[in-house]
């Protein structure tokens, strides 16, 4: 389910920070997509280590992102032979996505969509830029 962020009349660079909480190995990417579905998406940020975290990064200016959907995708690979332990860790996997630069100010999203397909957890945020 898409959430919203207000760029409004701001002319600032929009930034994003993603924090992934897991003991598994994680990788994340951020794209912007045309909400109307008329064009291909463009990757604008990615994690650089196995935490899945993305340090505060510019993801586009106001004119590029307004009317687009910012989408984050994280894949977490859980390790260990115990299926019950992997299930418990999957339940504990969380993420926070923080956006800044628009009229909405600093806004943190804490409820990613989550799918568990043993041994992998998939987390995503969909944020419409208004």
GROMACS .gro file of N, CA and C in nm:
model
  390
    1UNK      N    1   0.084  -0.117   0.000
    1UNK     CA    2   0.000   0.000   0.000
    1UNK      C    3   0.089   0.124   0.000
    2UNK      N    4   0.063   0.215  -0.092
    2UNK     CA    5   0.145   0.336  -0.103
    2UNK      C    6   0.111   0.436   0.008
    3UNK      N    7   0.217   0.499   0.057
    3UNK     CA    8   0.204   0.609   0.152
    3UNK      C    9   0.238   0.737   0.076
    4UNK      N   10   0.233   0.852   0.142
    4UNK     CA   11   0.255   0.979   0.074
    4UNK      C   12   0.363   1.062   0.142
    5UNK      N   13   0.433   1.141   0.059
    5UNK     CA   14   0.525   1.243   0.109
    5UNK      C   15   0.498   1.371   0.030
    6UNK      N   16   0.491   1.484   0.100
    6UNK     CA   17   0.459   1.611   0.036
    6UNK      C   18   0.587   1.687  -0.001
    7UNK      N   19   0.612   1.696  -0.132
    7UNK     CA   20   0.718   1.783  -0.181
    7UNK      C   21   0.667   1.927  -0.182
    8UNK      N   22   0.541   1.942  -0.225
    8UNK     CA   23   0.478   2.074  -0.226
    8UNK      C   24   0.553   2.173  -0.314
    9UNK      N   25   0.577   2.292  -0.262
    9UNK     CA   26   0.645   2.399  -0.337
    9UNK      C   27   0.796   2.400  -0.315
   10UNK      N   28   0.846   2.304  -0.240
   10UNK     CA   29   0.990   2.299  -0.211
   10UNK      C   30   1.070   2.284  -0.340
   11UNK      N   31   1.185   2.348  -0.344
   11UNK     CA   32   1.277   2.333  -0.458
   11UNK      C   33   1.406   2.264  -0.415
   12UNK      N   34   1.403   2.200  -0.300
   12UNK     CA   35   1.522   2.137  -0.243
   12UNK      C   36   1.545   1.997  -0.302
   13UNK      N   37   1.667   1.948  -0.282
   13UNK     CA   38   1.702   1.810  -0.312
   13UNK      C   39   1.629   1.721  -0.212
   14UNK      N   40   1.569   1.613  -0.259
   14UNK     CA   41   1.501   1.518  -0.172
   14UNK      C   42   1.602   1.411  -0.131
   15UNK      N   43   1.607   1.380  -0.001
   15UNK     CA   44   1.700   1.278   0.048
   15UNK      C   45   1.623   1.163   0.112
   16UNK      N   46   1.687   1.048   0.117
   16UNK     CA   47   1.629   0.928   0.176
   16UNK      C   48   1.735   0.858   0.259
   17UNK      N   49   1.692   0.802   0.371
   17UNK     CA   50   1.776   0.716   0.454
   17UNK      C   51   1.695   0.591   0.485
   18UNK      N   52   1.757   0.473   0.475
   18UNK     CA   53   1.690   0.347   0.503
   18UNK      C   54   1.770   0.271   0.607
   19UNK      N   55   1.704   0.231   0.714
   19UNK     CA   56   1.767   0.151   0.819
   19UNK      C   57   1.693   0.018   0.828
   20UNK      N   58   1.768  -0.091   0.811
   20UNK     CA   59   1.713  -0.226   0.815
   20UNK      C   60   1.761  -0.293   0.942
   21UNK      N   61   1.669  -0.354   1.015
   21UNK     CA   62   1.703  -0.420   1.141
   21UNK      C   63   1.687  -0.571   1.126
   22UNK      N   64   1.800  -0.642   1.123
   22UNK     CA   65   1.800  -0.787   1.109
   22UNK      C   66   1.937  -0.841   1.149
   23UNK      N   67   1.942  -0.971   1.181
   23UNK     CA   68   2.071  -1.037   1.197
   23UNK      C   69   2.108  -1.112   1.070
   24UNK      N   70   2.020  -1.109   0.969
   24UNK     CA   71   2.048  -1.173   0.841
   24UNK      C   72   2.134  -1.085   0.753
   25UNK      N   73   2.160  -1.134   0.633
   25UNK     CA   74   2.236  -1.059   0.533
   25UNK      C   75   2.135  -0.987   0.444
   26UNK      N   76   2.153  -0.856   0.425
   26UNK     CA   77   2.052  -0.777   0.356
   26UNK      C   78   2.112  -0.692   0.244
   27UNK      N   79   2.031  -0.668   0.142
   27UNK     CA   80   2.066  -0.577   0.033
   27UNK      C   81   1.941  -0.496  -0.002
   28UNK      N   82   1.961  -0.366  -0.029
   28UNK     CA   83   1.848  -0.277  -0.058
   28UNK      C   84   1.876  -0.193  -0.182
   29UNK      N   85   1.767  -0.156  -0.253
   29UNK     CA   86   1.773  -0.063  -0.366
   29UNK      C   87   1.654   0.029  -0.358
   30UNK      N   88   1.671   0.149  -0.412
   30UNK     CA   89   1.564   0.248  -0.418
   30UNK      C   90   1.546   0.290  -0.563
   31UNK      N   91   1.420   0.295  -0.607
   31UNK     CA   92   1.385   0.337  -0.742
   31UNK      C   93   1.280   0.446  -0.735
   32UNK      N   94   1.269   0.525  -0.840
   32UNK     CA   95   1.146   0.602  -0.856
   32UNK      C   96   1.077   0.552  -0.981
   33UNK      N   97   0.945   0.547  -0.973
   33UNK     CA   98   0.860   0.493  -1.079
   33UNK      C   99   0.751   0.592  -1.112
   34UNK      N  100   0.709   0.592  -1.237
   34UNK     CA  101   0.596   0.675  -1.279
   34UNK      C  102   0.468   0.610  -1.228
   35UNK      N  103   0.395   0.680  -1.142
   35UNK     CA  104   0.272   0.624  -1.083
   35UNK      C  105   0.173   0.587  -1.192
   36UNK      N  106   0.170   0.663  -1.302
   36UNK     CA  107   0.078   0.635  -1.413
   36UNK      C  108   0.122   0.515  -1.495
   37UNK      N  109   0.243   0.467  -1.471
   37UNK     CA  110   0.292   0.348  -1.541
   37UNK      C  111   0.333   0.374  -1.684
   38UNK      N  112   0.373   0.497  -1.717
   38UNK     CA  113   0.406   0.529  -1.856
   38UNK      C  114   0.555   0.523  -1.886
   39UNK      N  115   0.637   0.491  -1.789
   39UNK     CA  116   0.781   0.487  -1.816
   39UNK      C  117   0.851   0.387  -1.726
   40UNK      N  118   0.977   0.362  -1.761
   40UNK     CA  119   1.058   0.270  -1.680
   40UNK      C  120   1.104   0.339  -1.553
   41UNK      N  121   1.126   0.260  -1.450
   41UNK     CA  122   1.178   0.314  -1.325
   41UNK      C  123   1.326   0.345  -1.336
   42UNK      N  124   1.375   0.421  -1.239
   42UNK     CA  125   1.517   0.456  -1.237
   42UNK      C  126   1.571   0.431  -1.097
   43UNK      N  127   1.680   0.354  -1.088
   43UNK     CA  128   1.746   0.329  -0.960
   43UNK      C  129   1.818   0.456  -0.916
   44UNK      N  130   1.802   0.492  -0.786
   44UNK     CA  131   1.863   0.616  -0.737
   44UNK      C  132   1.950   0.596  -0.613
   45UNK      N  133   1.945   0.480  -0.550
   45UNK     CA  134   2.029   0.454  -0.432
   45UNK      C  135   2.032   0.304  -0.406
   46UNK      N  136   2.137   0.259  -0.335
   46UNK     CA  137   2.148   0.117  -0.298
   46UNK      C  138   2.236   0.104  -0.174
   47UNK      N  139   2.220  -0.007  -0.106
   47UNK     CA  140   2.306  -0.035   0.010
   47UNK      C  141   2.444  -0.074  -0.041
   48UNK      N  142   2.545  -0.056   0.046
   48UNK     CA  143   2.682  -0.085   0.004
   48UNK      C  144   2.746  -0.196   0.087
   49UNK      N  145   2.671  -0.252   0.180
   49UNK     CA  146   2.723  -0.363   0.258
   49UNK      C  147   2.607  -0.457   0.291
   50UNK      N  148   2.632  -0.560   0.368
   50UNK     CA  149   2.533  -0.664   0.395
   50UNK      C  150   2.431  -0.627   0.502
   51UNK      N  151   2.429  -0.500   0.545
   51UNK     CA  152   2.328  -0.457   0.643
   51UNK      C  153   2.197  -0.421   0.576
   52UNK      N  154   2.202  -0.385   0.448
   52UNK     CA  155   2.084  -0.336   0.378
   52UNK      C  156   2.056  -0.189   0.402
   53UNK      N  157   2.132  -0.126   0.492
   53UNK     CA  158   2.111   0.016   0.523
   53UNK      C  159   2.157   0.103   0.405
   54UNK      N  160   2.088   0.216   0.389
   54UNK     CA  161   2.131   0.318   0.295
   54UNK      C  162   2.147   0.446   0.375
   55UNK      N  163   2.272   0.496   0.382
   55UNK     CA  164   2.297   0.622   0.451
   55UNK      C  165   2.224   0.733   0.377
   56UNK      N  166   2.200   0.844   0.446
   56UNK     CA  167   2.128   0.955   0.383
   56UNK      C  168   2.187   0.986   0.246
   57UNK      N  169   2.101   0.979   0.144
   57UNK     CA  170   2.147   0.996   0.006
   57UNK      C  171   2.048   1.081  -0.071
   58UNK      N  172   2.097   1.166  -0.163
   58UNK     CA  173   2.005   1.238  -0.250
   58UNK      C  174   1.942   1.140  -0.349
   59UNK      N  175   1.810   1.150  -0.367
   59UNK     CA  176   1.741   1.058  -0.459
   59UNK      C  177   1.675   1.131  -0.575
   60UNK      N  178   1.684   1.263  -0.577
   60UNK     CA  179   1.629   1.339  -0.688
   60UNK      C  180   1.587   1.478  -0.645
   61UNK      N  181   1.571   1.565  -0.743
   61UNK     CA  182   1.524   1.698  -0.708
   61UNK      C  183   1.372   1.703  -0.717
   62UNK      N  184   1.316   1.811  -0.670
   62UNK     CA  185   1.171   1.825  -0.660
   62UNK      C  186   1.104   1.805  -0.795
   63UNK      N  187   1.162   1.857  -0.903
   63UNK     CA  188   1.095   1.850  -1.033
   63UNK      C  189   1.099   1.709  -1.091
   64UNK      N  190   1.201   1.632  -1.058
   64UNK     CA  191   1.211   1.494  -1.106
   64UNK      C  192   1.114   1.403  -1.032
   65UNK      N  193   1.101   1.422  -0.901
   65UNK     CA  194   1.027   1.326  -0.818
   65UNK      C  195   0.879   1.358  -0.800
   66UNK      N  196   0.839   1.483  -0.816
   66UNK     CA  197   0.698   1.518  -0.791
   66UNK      C  198   0.609   1.440  -0.887
   67UNK      N  199   0.510   1.369  -0.831
   67UNK     CA  200   0.421   1.286  -0.909
   67UNK      C  201   0.471   1.144  -0.930
   68UNK      N  202   0.589   1.113  -0.880
   68UNK     CA  203   0.647   0.978  -0.893
   68UNK      C  204   0.624   0.898  -0.765
   69UNK      N  205   0.651   0.769  -0.774
   69UNK     CA  206   0.649   0.681  -0.657
   69UNK      C  207   0.792   0.641  -0.625
   70UNK      N  208   0.833   0.666  -0.502
   70UNK     CA  209   0.963   0.622  -0.454
   70UNK      C  210   0.942   0.483  -0.394
   71UNK      N  211   1.018   0.385  -0.441
   71UNK     CA  212   0.999   0.247  -0.395
   71UNK      C  213   1.131   0.193  -0.342
   72UNK      N  214   1.129   0.139  -0.220
   72UNK     CA  215   1.246   0.073  -0.163
   72UNK      C  216   1.220  -0.077  -0.161
   73UNK      N  217   1.322  -0.155  -0.193
   73UNK     CA  218   1.312  -0.300  -0.188
   73UNK      C  219   1.433  -0.354  -0.113
   74UNK      N  220   1.408  -0.440  -0.015
   74UNK     CA  221   1.514  -0.502   0.063
   74UNK      C  222   1.493  -0.653   0.064
   75UNK      N  223   1.600  -0.727   0.036
   75UNK     CA  224   1.598  -0.873   0.048
   75UNK      C  225   1.691  -0.910   0.162
   76UNK      N  226   1.638  -0.986   0.256
   76UNK     CA  227   1.715  -1.034   0.371
   76UNK      C  228   1.725  -1.185   0.361
   77UNK      N  229   1.846  -1.238   0.366
   77UNK     CA  230   1.869  -1.382   0.368
   77UNK      C  231   1.901  -1.424   0.510
   78UNK      N  232   1.815  -1.509   0.565
   78UNK     CA  233   1.836  -1.560   0.701
   78UNK      C  234   1.920  -1.686   0.694
   79UNK      N  235   2.005  -1.704   0.794
   79UNK     CA  236   2.093  -1.820   0.795
   79UNK      C  237   2.061  -1.908   0.915
   80UNK      N  238   2.114  -2.028   0.913
   80UNK     CA  239   2.092  -2.122   1.022
   80UNK      C  240   2.001  -2.236   0.979
   81UNK      N  241   2.019  -2.352   1.042
   81UNK     CA  242   1.945  -2.472   1.004
   81UNK      C  243   1.809  -2.483   1.070
   82UNK      N  244   1.783  -2.406   1.174
   82UNK     CA  245   1.659  -2.417   1.252
   82UNK      C  246   1.549  -2.331   1.190
   83UNK      N  247   1.449  -2.397   1.130
   83UNK     CA  248   1.340  -2.325   1.062
   83UNK      C  249   1.260  -2.239   1.159
   84UNK      N  250   1.240  -2.287   1.283
   84UNK     CA  251   1.166  -2.206   1.381
   84UNK      C  252   1.242  -2.079   1.417
   85UNK      N  253   1.374  -2.089   1.429
   85UNK     CA  254   1.455  -1.972   1.461
   85UNK      C  255   1.451  -1.872   1.345
   86UNK      N  256   1.454  -1.923   1.221
   86UNK     CA  257   1.444  -1.834   1.105
   86UNK      C  258   1.308  -1.764   1.103
   87UNK      N  259   1.203  -1.837   1.136
   87UNK     CA  260   1.069  -1.777   1.140
   87UNK      C  261   1.062  -1.667   1.245
   88UNK      N  262   1.120  -1.693   1.361
   88UNK     CA  263   1.122  -1.591   1.467
   88UNK      C  264   1.197  -1.467   1.421
   89UNK      N  265   1.313  -1.486   1.359
   89UNK     CA  266   1.389  -1.371   1.310
   89UNK      C  267   1.313  -1.298   1.199
   90UNK      N  268   1.247  -1.373   1.111
   90UNK     CA  269   1.167  -1.308   1.005
   90UNK      C  270   1.061  -1.218   1.066
   91UNK      N  271   0.998  -1.264   1.173
   91UNK     CA  272   0.896  -1.183   1.241
   91UNK      C  273   0.957  -1.056   1.300
   92UNK      N  274   1.085  -1.061   1.337
   92UNK     CA  275   1.151  -0.947   1.401
   92UNK      C  276   1.216  -0.850   1.302
   93UNK      N  277   1.224  -0.886   1.175
   93UNK     CA  278   1.285  -0.798   1.075
   93UNK      C  279   1.199  -0.672   1.058
   94UNK      N  280   1.263  -0.557   1.065
   94UNK     CA  281   1.194  -0.430   1.047
   94UNK      C  282   1.280  -0.335   0.964
   95UNK      N  283   1.220  -0.227   0.923
   95UNK     CA  284   1.294  -0.123   0.851
   95UNK      C  285   1.227   0.012   0.876
   96UNK      N  286   1.308   0.117   0.865
   96UNK     CA  287   1.259   0.255   0.872
   96UNK      C  288   1.313   0.331   0.752
   97UNK      N  289   1.227   0.406   0.688
   97UNK     CA  290   1.264   0.487   0.573
   97UNK      C  291   1.236   0.633   0.608
   98UNK      N  292   1.337   0.718   0.600
   98UNK     CA  293   1.321   0.860   0.633
   98UNK      C  294   1.346   0.944   0.508
   99UNK      N  295   1.252   1.033   0.479
   99UNK     CA  296   1.262   1.123   0.363
   99UNK      C  297   1.262   1.266   0.414
  100UNK      N  298   1.340   1.352   0.346
  100UNK     CA  299   1.348   1.493   0.384
  100UNK      C  300   1.369   1.577   0.257
  101UNK      N  301   1.344   1.706   0.271
  101UNK     CA  302   1.371   1.800   0.163
  101UNK      C  303   1.248   1.866   0.105
  102UNK      N  304   1.131   1.809   0.129
  102UNK     CA  305   1.008   1.868   0.078
  102UNK      C  306   0.936   1.947   0.184
  103UNK      N  307   0.819   1.999   0.148
  103UNK     CA  308   0.737   2.072   0.245
  103UNK      C  309   0.694   1.982   0.361
  104UNK      N  310   0.695   1.850   0.340
  104UNK     CA  311   0.660   1.756   0.446
  104UNK      C  312   0.766   1.746   0.554
  105UNK      N  313   0.883   1.809   0.533
  105UNK     CA  314   0.991   1.803   0.632
  105UNK      C  315   1.044   1.662   0.646
  106UNK      N  316   1.102   1.635   0.761
  106UNK     CA  317   1.154   1.501   0.788
  106UNK      C  318   1.037   1.410   0.823
  107UNK      N  319   1.021   1.302   0.746
  107UNK     CA  320   0.912   1.208   0.772
  107UNK      C  321   0.970   1.067   0.770
  108UNK      N  322   0.940   0.991   0.876
  108UNK     CA  323   0.990   0.855   0.888
  108UNK      C  324   0.874   0.757   0.875
  109UNK      N  325   0.893   0.658   0.789
  109UNK     CA  326   0.794   0.552   0.764
  109UNK      C  327   0.846   0.426   0.833
  110UNK      N  328   0.759   0.359   0.909
  110UNK     CA  329   0.805   0.247   0.992
  110UNK      C  330   0.728   0.118   0.968
  111UNK      N  331   0.644   0.113   0.868
  111UNK     CA  332   0.561  -0.005   0.847
  111UNK      C  333   0.578  -0.058   0.704
  112UNK      N  334   0.691  -0.124   0.675
  112UNK     CA  335   0.710  -0.175   0.540
  112UNK      C  336   0.619  -0.294   0.512
  113UNK      N  337   0.589  -0.315   0.384
  113UNK     CA  338   0.525  -0.441   0.345
  113UNK      C  339   0.629  -0.550   0.365
  114UNK      N  340   0.585  -0.666   0.417
  114UNK     CA  341   0.679  -0.775   0.448
  114UNK      C  342   0.625  -0.907   0.394
  115UNK      N  343   0.715  -0.982   0.328
  115UNK     CA  344   0.683  -1.116   0.281
  115UNK      C  345   0.795  -1.208   0.327
  116UNK      N  346   0.758  -1.326   0.380
  116UNK     CA  347   0.858  -1.424   0.423
  116UNK      C  348   0.844  -1.549   0.339
  117UNK      N  349   0.950  -1.582   0.265
  117UNK     CA  350   0.959  -1.706   0.188
  117UNK      C  351   1.089  -1.772   0.231
  118UNK      N  352   1.080  -1.860   0.331
  118UNK     CA  353   1.195  -1.921   0.396
  118UNK      C  354   1.301  -1.961   0.293
  119UNK      N  355   1.424  -1.915   0.309
  119UNK     CA  356   1.485  -1.842   0.419
  119UNK      C  357   1.495  -1.690   0.395
  120UNK      N  358   1.415  -1.635   0.303
  120UNK     CA  359   1.427  -1.494   0.266
  120UNK      C  360   1.310  -1.410   0.316
  121UNK      N  361   1.342  -1.286   0.355
  121UNK     CA  362   1.242  -1.187   0.394
  121UNK      C  363   1.253  -1.072   0.294
  122UNK      N  364   1.140  -1.024   0.246
  122UNK     CA  365   1.137  -0.912   0.153
  122UNK      C  366   1.060  -0.797   0.218
  123UNK      N  367   1.123  -0.680   0.226
  123UNK     CA  368   1.061  -0.561   0.282
  123UNK      C  369   1.053  -0.454   0.174
  124UNK      N  370   0.944  -0.380   0.172
  124UNK     CA  371   0.933  -0.272   0.074
  124UNK      C  372   0.849  -0.157   0.127
  125UNK      N  373   0.884  -0.038   0.081
  125UNK     CA  374   0.805   0.083   0.104
  125UNK      C  375   0.768   0.138  -0.033
  126UNK      N  376   0.645   0.185  -0.049
  126UNK     CA  377   0.601   0.256  -0.168
  126UNK      C  378   0.549   0.391  -0.122
  127UNK      N  379   0.614   0.498  -0.168
  127UNK     CA  380   0.581   0.632  -0.119
  127UNK      C  381   0.557   0.724  -0.239
  128UNK      N  382   0.433   0.771  -0.251
  128UNK     CA  383   0.397   0.863  -0.358
  128UNK      C  384   0.443   1.003  -0.323
  129UNK      N  385   0.515   1.064  -0.415
  129UNK     CA  386   0.571   1.197  -0.394
  129UNK      C  387   0.475   1.301  -0.450
  130UNK      N  388   0.417   1.381  -0.363
  130UNK     CA  389   0.315   1.477  -0.405
  130UNK      C  390   0.366   1.619  -0.400
   0.00000   0.00000   0.00000
